[in-house]
Coordinates of C-alpha atoms and ligand atoms in Angstrom, one line a residue:
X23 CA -9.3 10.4 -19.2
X24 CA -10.9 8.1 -16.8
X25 CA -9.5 6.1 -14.2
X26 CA -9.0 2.4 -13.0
X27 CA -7.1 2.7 -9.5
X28 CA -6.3 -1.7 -9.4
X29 CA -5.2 -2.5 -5.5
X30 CA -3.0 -5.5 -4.6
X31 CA -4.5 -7.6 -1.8
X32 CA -3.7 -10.6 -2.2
X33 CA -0.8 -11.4 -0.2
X34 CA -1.2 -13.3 3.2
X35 CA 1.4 -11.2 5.2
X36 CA 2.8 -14.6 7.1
X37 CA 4.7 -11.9 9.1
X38 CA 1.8 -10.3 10.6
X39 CA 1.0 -13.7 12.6
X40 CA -2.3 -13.2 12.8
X41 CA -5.9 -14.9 11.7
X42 CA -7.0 -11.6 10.1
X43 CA -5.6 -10.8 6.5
X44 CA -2.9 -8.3 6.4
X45 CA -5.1 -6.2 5.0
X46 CA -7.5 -6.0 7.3
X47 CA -5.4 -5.0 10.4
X48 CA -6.8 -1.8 11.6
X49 CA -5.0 1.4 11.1
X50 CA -6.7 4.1 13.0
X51 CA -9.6 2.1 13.6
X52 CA -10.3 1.2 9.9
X53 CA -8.9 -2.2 7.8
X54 CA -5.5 -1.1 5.9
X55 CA -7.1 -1.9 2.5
X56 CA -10.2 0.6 4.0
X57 CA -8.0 3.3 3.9
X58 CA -6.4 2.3 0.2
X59 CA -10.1 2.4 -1.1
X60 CA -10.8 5.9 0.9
X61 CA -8.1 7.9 -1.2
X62 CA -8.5 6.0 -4.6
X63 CA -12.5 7.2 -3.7
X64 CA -11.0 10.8 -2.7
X65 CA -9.5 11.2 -6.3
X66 CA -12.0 10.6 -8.2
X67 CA -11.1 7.5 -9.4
X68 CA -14.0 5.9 -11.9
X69 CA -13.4 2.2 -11.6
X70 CA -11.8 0.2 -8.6
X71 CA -10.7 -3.1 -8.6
X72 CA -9.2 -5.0 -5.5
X73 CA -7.5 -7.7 -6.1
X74 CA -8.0 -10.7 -3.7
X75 CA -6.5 -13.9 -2.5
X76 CA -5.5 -14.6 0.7
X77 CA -8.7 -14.5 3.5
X78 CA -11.0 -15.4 0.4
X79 CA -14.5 -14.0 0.6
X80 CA -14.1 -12.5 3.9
X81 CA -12.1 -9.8 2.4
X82 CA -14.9 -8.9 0.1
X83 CA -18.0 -9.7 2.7
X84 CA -15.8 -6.8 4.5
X85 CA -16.3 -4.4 2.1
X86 CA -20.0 -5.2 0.8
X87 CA -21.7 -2.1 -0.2
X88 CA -18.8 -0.1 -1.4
X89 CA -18.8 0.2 -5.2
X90 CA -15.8 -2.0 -5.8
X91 CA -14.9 -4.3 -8.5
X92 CA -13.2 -7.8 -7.0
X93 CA -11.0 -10.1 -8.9
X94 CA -9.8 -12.9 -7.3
X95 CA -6.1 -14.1 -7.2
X96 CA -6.5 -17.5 -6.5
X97 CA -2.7 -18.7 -6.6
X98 CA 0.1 -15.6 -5.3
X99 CA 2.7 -15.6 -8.1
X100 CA 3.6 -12.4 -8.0
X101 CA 2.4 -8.5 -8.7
X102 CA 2.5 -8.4 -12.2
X103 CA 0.3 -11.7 -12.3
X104 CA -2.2 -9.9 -9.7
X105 CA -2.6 -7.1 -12.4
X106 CA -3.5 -9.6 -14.8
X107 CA -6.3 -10.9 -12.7
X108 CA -7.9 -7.5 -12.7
X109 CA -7.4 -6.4 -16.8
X110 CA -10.3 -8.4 -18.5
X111 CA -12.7 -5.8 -16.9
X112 CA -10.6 -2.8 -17.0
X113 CA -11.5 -0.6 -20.1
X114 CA -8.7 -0.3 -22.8
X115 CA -9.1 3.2 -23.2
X116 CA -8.4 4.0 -19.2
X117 CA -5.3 5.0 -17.3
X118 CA -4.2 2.6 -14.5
X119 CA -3.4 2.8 -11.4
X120 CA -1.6 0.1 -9.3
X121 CA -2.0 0.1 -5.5
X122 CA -1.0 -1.8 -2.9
X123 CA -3.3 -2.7 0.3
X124 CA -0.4 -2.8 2.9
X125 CA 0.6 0.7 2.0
X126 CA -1.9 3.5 3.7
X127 CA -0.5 6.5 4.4
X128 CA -0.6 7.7 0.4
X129 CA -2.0 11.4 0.3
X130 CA -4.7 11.9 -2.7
X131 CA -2.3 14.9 -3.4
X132 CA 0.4 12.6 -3.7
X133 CA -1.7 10.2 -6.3
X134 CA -2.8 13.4 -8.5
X135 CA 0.9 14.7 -8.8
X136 CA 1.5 11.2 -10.1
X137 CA -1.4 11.3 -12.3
X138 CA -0.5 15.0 -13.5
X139 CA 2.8 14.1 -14.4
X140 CA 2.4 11.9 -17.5
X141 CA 0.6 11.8 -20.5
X142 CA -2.0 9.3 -21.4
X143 CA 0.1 6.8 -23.0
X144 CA 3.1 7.0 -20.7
X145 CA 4.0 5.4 -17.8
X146 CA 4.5 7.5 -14.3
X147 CA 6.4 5.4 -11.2
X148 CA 6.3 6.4 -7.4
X149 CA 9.5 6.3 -5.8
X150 CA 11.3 7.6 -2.8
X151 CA 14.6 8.4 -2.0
X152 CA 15.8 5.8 1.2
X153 CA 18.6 5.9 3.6
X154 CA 18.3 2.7 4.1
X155 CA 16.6 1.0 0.6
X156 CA 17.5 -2.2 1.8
X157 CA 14.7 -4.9 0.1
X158 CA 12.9 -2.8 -2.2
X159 CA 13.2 -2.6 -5.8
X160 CA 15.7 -0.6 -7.0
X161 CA 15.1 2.5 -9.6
X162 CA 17.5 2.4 -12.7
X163 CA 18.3 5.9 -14.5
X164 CA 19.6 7.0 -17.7
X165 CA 20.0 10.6 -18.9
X166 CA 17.2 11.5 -15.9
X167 CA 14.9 8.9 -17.3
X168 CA 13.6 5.4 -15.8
X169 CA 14.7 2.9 -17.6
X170 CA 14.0 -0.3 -15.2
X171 CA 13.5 -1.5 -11.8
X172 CA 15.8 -4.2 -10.4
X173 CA 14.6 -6.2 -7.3
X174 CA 17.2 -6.4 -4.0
X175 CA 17.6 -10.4 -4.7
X176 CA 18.8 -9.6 -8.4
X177 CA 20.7 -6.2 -8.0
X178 CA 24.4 -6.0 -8.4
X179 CA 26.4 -4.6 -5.8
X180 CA 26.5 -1.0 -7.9
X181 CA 22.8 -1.7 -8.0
X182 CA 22.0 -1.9 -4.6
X183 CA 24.1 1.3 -4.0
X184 CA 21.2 3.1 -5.3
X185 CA 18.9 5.0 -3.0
X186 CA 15.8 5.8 -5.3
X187 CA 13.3 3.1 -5.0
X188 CA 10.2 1.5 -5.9
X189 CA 7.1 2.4 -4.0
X190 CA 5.3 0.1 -6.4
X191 CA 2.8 2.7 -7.1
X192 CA 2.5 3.1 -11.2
X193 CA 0.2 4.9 -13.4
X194 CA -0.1 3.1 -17.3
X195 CA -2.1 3.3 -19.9
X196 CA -4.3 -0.3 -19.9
X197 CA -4.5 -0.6 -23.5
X198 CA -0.7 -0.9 -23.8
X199 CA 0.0 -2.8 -20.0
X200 CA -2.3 -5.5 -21.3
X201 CA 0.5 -6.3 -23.7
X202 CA 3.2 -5.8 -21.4
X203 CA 1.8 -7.9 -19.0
X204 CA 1.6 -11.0 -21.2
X205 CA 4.6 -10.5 -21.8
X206 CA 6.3 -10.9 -18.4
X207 CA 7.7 -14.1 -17.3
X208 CA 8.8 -15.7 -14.0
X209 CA 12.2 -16.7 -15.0
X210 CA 13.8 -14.9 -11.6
X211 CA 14.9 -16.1 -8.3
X212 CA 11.7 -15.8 -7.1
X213 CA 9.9 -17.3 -10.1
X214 CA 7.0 -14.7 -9.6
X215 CA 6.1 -12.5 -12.5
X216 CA 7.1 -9.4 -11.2
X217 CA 4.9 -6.2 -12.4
X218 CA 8.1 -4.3 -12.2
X219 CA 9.6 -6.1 -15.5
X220 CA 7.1 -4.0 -17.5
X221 CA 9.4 -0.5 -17.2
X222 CA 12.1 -2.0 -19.3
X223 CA 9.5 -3.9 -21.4
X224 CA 7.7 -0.2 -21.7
X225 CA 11.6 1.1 -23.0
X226 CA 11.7 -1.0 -25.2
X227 CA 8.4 0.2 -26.8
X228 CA 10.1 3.6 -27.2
X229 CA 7.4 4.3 -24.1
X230 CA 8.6 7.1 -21.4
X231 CA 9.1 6.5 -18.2
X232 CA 8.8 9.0 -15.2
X233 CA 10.2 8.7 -12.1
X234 CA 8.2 11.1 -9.6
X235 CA 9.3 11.1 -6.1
X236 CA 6.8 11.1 -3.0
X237 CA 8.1 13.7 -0.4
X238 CA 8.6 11.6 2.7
X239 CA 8.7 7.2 2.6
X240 CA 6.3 7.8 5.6
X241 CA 4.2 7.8 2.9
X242 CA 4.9 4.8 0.7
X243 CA 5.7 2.7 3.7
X244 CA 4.5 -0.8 3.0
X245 CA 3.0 -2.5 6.4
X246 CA 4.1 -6.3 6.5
X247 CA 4.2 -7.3 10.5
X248 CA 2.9 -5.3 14.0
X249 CA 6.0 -3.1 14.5
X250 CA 5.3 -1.5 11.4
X251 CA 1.9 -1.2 12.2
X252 CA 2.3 0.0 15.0
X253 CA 5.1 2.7 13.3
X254 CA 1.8 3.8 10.7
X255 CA -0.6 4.5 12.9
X256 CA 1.7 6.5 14.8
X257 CA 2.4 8.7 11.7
X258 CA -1.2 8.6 10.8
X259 CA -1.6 10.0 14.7
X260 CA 1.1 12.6 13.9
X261 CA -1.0 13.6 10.6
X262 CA -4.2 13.9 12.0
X263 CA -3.5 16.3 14.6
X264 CA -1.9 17.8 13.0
X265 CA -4.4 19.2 11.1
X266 CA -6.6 19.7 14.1
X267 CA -3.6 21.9 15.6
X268 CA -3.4 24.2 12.0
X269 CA -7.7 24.7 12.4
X270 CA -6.8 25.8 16.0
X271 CA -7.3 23.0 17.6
X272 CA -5.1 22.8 21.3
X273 CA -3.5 19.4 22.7
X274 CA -1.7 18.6 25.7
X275 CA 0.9 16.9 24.2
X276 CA 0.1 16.0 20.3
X277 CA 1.6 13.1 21.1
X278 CA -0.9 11.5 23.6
X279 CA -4.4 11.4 21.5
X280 CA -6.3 9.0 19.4
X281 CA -8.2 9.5 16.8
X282 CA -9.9 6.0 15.3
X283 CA -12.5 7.9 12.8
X284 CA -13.3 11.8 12.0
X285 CA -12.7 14.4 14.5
X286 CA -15.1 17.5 14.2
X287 CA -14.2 21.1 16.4
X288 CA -15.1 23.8 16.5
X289 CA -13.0 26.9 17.9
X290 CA -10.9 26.8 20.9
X291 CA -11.7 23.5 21.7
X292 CA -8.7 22.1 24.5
X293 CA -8.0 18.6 24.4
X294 CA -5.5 16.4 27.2
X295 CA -3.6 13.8 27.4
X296 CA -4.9 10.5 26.5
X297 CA -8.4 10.6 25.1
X298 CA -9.4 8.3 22.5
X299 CA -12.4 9.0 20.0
X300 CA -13.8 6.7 17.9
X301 CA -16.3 7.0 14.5
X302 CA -18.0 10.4 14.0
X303 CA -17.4 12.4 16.8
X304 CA -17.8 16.4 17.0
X305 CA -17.2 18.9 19.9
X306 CA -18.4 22.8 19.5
X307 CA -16.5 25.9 20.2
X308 CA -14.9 25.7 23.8
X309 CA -15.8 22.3 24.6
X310 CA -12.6 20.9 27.0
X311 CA -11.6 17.1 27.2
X312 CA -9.9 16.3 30.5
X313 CA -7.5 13.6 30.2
X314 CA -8.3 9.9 29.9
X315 CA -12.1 9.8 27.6
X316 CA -13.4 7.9 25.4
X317 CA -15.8 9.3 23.0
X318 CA -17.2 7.4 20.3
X319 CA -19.9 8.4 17.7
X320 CA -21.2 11.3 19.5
X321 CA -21.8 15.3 20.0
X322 CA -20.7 17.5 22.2
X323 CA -22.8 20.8 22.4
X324 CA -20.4 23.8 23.2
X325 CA -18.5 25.4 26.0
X326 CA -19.2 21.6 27.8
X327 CA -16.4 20.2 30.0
X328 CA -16.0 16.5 30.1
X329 CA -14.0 15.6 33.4
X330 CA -11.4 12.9 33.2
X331 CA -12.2 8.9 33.0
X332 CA -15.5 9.3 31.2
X333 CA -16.7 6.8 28.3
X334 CA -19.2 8.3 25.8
X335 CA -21.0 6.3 22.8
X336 CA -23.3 7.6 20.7
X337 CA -24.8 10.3 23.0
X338 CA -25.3 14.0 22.7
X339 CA -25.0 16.9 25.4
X340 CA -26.1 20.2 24.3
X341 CA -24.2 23.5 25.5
X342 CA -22.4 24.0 28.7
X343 CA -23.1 20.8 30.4
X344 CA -20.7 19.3 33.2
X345 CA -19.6 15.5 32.5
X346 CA -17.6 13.5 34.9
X347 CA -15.1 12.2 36.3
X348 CA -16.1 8.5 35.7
X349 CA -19.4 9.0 34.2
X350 CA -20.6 7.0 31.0
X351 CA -22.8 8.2 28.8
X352 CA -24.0 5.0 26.1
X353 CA -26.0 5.5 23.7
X354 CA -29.2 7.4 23.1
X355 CA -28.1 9.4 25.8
X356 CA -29.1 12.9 24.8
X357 CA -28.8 16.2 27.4
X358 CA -30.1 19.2 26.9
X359 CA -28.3 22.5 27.7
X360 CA -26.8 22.9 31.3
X361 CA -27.1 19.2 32.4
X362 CA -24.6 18.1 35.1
X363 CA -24.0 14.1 35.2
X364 CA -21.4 13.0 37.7
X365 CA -19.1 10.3 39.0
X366 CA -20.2 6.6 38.5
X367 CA -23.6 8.0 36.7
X368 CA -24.5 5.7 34.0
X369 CA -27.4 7.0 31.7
X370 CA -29.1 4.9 28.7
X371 CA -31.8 5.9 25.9
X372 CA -32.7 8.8 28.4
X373 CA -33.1 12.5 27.8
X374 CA -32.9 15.0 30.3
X375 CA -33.9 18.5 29.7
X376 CA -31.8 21.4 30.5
X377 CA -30.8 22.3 34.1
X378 CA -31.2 19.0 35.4
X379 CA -28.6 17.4 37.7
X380 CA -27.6 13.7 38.0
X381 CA -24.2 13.9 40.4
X382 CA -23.4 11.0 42.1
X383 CA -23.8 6.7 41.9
X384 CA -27.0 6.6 39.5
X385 CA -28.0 4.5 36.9
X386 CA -30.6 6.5 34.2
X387 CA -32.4 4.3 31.7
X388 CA -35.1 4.5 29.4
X389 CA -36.4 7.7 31.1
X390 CA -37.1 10.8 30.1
X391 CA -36.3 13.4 32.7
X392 CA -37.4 17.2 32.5
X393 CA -36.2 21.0 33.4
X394 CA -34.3 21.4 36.6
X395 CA -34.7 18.0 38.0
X396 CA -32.4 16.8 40.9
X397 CA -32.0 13.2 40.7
X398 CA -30.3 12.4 44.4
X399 CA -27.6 10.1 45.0
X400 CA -27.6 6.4 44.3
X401 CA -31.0 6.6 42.6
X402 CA -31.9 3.7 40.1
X403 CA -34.5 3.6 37.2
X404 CA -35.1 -0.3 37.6
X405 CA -36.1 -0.9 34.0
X406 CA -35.9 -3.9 32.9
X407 CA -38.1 -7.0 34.7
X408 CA -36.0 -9.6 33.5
X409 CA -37.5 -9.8 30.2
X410 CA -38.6 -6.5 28.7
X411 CA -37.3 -3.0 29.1
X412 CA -40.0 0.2 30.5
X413 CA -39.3 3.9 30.6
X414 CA -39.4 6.0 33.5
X415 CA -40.8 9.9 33.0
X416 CA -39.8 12.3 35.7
X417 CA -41.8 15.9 35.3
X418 CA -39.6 19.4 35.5
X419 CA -38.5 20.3 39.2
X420 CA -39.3 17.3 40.5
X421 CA -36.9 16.2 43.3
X422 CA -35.7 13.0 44.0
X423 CA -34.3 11.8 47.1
X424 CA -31.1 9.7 48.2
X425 CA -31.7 6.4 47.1
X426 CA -34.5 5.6 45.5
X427 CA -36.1 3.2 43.0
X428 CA -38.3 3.8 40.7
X429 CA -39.9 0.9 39.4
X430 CA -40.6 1.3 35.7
X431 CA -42.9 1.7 34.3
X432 CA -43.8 4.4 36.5
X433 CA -44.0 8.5 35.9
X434 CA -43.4 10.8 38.9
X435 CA -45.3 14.1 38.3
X436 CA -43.5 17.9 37.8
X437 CA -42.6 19.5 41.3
X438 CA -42.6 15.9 42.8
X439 CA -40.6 15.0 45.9
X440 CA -39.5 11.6 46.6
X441 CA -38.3 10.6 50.0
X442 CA -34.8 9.2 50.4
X443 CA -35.0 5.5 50.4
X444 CA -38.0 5.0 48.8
X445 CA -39.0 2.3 46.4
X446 CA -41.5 3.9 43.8
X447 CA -43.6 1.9 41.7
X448 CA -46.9 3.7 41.2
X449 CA -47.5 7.4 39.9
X450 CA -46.3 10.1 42.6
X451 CA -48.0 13.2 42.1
X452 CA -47.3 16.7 41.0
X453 CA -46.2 18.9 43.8
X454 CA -45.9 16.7 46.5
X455 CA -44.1 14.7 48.4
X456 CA -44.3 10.7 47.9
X457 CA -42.5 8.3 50.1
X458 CA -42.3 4.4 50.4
X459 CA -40.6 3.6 53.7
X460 CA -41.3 1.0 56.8
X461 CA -41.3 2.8 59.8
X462 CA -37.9 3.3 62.0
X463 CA -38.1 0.6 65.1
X464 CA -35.0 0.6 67.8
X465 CA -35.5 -2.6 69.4
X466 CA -34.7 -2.2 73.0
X467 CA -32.1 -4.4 75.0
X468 CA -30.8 -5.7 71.5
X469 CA -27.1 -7.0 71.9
X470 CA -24.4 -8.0 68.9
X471 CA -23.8 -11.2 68.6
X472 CA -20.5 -12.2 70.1
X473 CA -17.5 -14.2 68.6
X474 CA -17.5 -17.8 69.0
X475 CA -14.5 -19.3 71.8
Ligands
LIG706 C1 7.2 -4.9 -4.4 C2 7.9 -4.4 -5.6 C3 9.2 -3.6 -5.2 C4 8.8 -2.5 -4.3 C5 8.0 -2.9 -3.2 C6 7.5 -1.7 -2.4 C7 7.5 -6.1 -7.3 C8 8.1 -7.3 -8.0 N1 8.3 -5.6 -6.4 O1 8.1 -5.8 -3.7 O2 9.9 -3.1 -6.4 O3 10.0 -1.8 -3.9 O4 6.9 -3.7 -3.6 O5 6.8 -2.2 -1.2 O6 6.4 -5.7 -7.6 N2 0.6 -9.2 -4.0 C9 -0.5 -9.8 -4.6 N3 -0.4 -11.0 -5.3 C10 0.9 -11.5 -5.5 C11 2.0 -10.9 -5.0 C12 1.8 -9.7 -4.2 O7 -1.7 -9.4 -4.4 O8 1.0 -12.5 -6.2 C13 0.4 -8.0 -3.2 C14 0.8 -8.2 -1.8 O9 -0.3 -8.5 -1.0 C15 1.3 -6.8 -1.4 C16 1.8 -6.2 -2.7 O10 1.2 -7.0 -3.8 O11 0.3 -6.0 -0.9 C17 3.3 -6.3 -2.8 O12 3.8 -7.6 -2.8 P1 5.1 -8.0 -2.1 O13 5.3 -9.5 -2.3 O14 5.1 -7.5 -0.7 O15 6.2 -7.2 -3.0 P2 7.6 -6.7 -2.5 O16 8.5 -7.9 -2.5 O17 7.4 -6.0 -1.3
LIG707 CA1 6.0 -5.8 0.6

């Protein structure tokens, strides 16, 4: 039976102190409501709704392009009156699904045990067993079975006692919740209609209620200021690596990593303390990340090393290249096999072919470099003019001196040698060597000057 997953998004989150809407804080690099939508998507789901309020239209301008239904909340009064906001376009003959946006770390497994564990006309809640259950809604039993949910600010003392609560994650059938939902009202001390109200309202339509329990309230942890945040995207951490550690992937210390986006590795790849990837980034067999990198949106060919303090975006080495320490690769940076870029190298929409060495204090961009090129220390591709950008070739085994400019555009031929110092702005030929120098004068009798009495 299809699907309507409905996510709750409304809410301002006042405790989050912040300009953004609670549910775009990002978790592991992605909004909090981004990650809701990702496992309602991972399900299978047919039809999702978000429910918005708070933020207005920026929330939605977020998410443009995704196939998403909005329906807009334009006054808070509570859960079960956000459902209503999204049931005029829900198909009667669908199951339900209520979300919330300030609650990420769901597993689909998690959602399809819930799903599994009711029939079509019944109602299946989410809940989790708390030491401390302290302000959530509170799951009422009799003979085994659900039979209501009471809210901390209306639960007796014997009420409160109870550790089972409300996740507010609930599967129904949308024909039937219609009816439930109109008839909720806001006579509590909240005056909210409260979605929860529809379990005893269900009851008392002879309708069965399951209780299924999530194993861990990491899981069903709701996000609603930074600490908490900051708690989820540790877990999240704790998650992620750990399924890079069961495919064989080694850390340091699982502790010390980032991962804001998809991790791709292949085997034996080693990974230190502190490095910090970002979007789609993948690393073949053997590659090893020395400790303090960034790498965002790019490949890394196999058995390569990237030496501490680098920061990669959106470039690609091939195999058994040598990066670092301190170099930055940005993007449209592609190597070919057996490249060596070094400290304080910066290289920019540049290829370089394979055995070609860039060690020490260069800037590289817009230049296409060739086989077994040594590009000497402090050598700069100037360019840019001030207003447009021009490439730079360099042919295979050409040599370049300590040094030098080269004045784009301008190619410098294969076998070339360019003389330390020089500033090159015209072609230098194949297989020889070009320089640009003034000639060396020692001026004779020449004092310093001397410090003023
Ligand atoms: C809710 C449940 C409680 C459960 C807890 C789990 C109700 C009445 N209570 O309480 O049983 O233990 O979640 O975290 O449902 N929202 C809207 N529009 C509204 C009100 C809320 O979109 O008018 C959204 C919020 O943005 C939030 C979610 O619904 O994402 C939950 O609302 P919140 O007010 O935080 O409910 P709780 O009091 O936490
Ligand atoms: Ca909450």
């Amino acid at each position: 039976m299809a699907v309507s997953i409905i996510i709750l998004a409304a809410g301002q989150g006042k405790r989050m102190h912040s300009l953004l809407p609670k549910v775009m804080q990002p978790l592991a690099g992605k909004p909090l409501l981004q990650h809701v939508v990702d496992t309602s998507v991972r399900i299978g789901a047919d039809d999702i709704c978000v429910v918005y309020g708070h933020g207005g239209d920026a929330v939605p301008a977020a998410f443009a392009g995704q196939k998403l239904r909005w329906a807009l909340q334009a006054e808070q009064l509570g859960t079960g009156h956000a459902v209503q906001q999204a049931m005029p376009e829900t198909p009667e003959g669908n199951r339900v699904m209520i979300l919330f946006g300030d609650v990420p770390l769901l597993r689909p497994e998690t959602l399809s045990r819930l799903l599994d564990s009711c029939g079509a006309d019944e109602i299946a809640v989410l809940t989790v067993d708390m030491q401390d259950p302290f302000g959530y809604g509170r799951i009422i039993r009799e003979g085994g079975n659900v039979v209501r949910n009471v809210e901390e600010k209306e639960a007796t003392a014997e009420e409160r006692a109870v550790t089972e609560i409300n996740s507010g994650v609930m599967v129904c059938p949308a024909g039937r919740l219609k009816g439930w939902l109109d008839g909720l009202d806001n006579r509590n001390s909240q005056g909210e209609y409260y979605l929860t109200d529809i379990i005893s309202l269900a009851v008392a339509d002879s309708c069965m209620v399951h209780g299924v329990k999530a194993d861990s309230w990491v899981e069903v942890m709701g996000i609603n200021d930074k600490k908490q945040l900051a708690e989820a995207e540790r877990a999240l951490q704790a998650r992620l690596v750990d399924e890079l550690m069961t495919q064989g992937v080694g850390f340091a210390d699982p502790a010390r990593v980032d991962i804001r986006g998809s991790l791709n590795c292949g085997k034996d790849v080693y990974i230190d303390v502190n490095a910090v990837f970002e979007g789609e980034v993948s690393l073949g067999d053997n590659v090893r990340i020395e400790s303090n990198n960034l790498i965002r949106d790019s490949q890394i060919g196999s058995s390569t090393i990237v030496h501490s303090n680098c920061h990669i975006e959106g470039a690609k080495t091939g195999d058994d290249c040598e990066i670092g320490p301190f170099s930055r690769l940005r993007p449209g940076a592609e190597l070919a096999d057996n490249v060596k870029v070094g400290n304080f190298v910066e290289i920019k929409k540049s290829t370089i072919a394979s055995g070609s060495k860039v060690n020490h204090l260069t800037y590289i961009g817009d230049t296409d470099i060739g086989k077994d090129v040594n590009v000497g220390a402090g050598t700069i591709t100037c360019n840019y003019d001030g207003a447009n950008k021009y490439r730079t070739t360099i042919g295979d085994n050409a040599f370049i001196g300590s040094g030098v400019e080269l004045v784009a555009p301008v190619d410098v031929g294969a076998g070339a040698t360019i003389g330390a110092g020089s500033t090159i702005s015209k072609f230098a030929p194949a297989d020889a060597l070009t320089l640009e120098r003034a000639k060396q004068v020692t001026v004779p009798g020449w004092k310093r000057p001397k410090k003023k009495s």
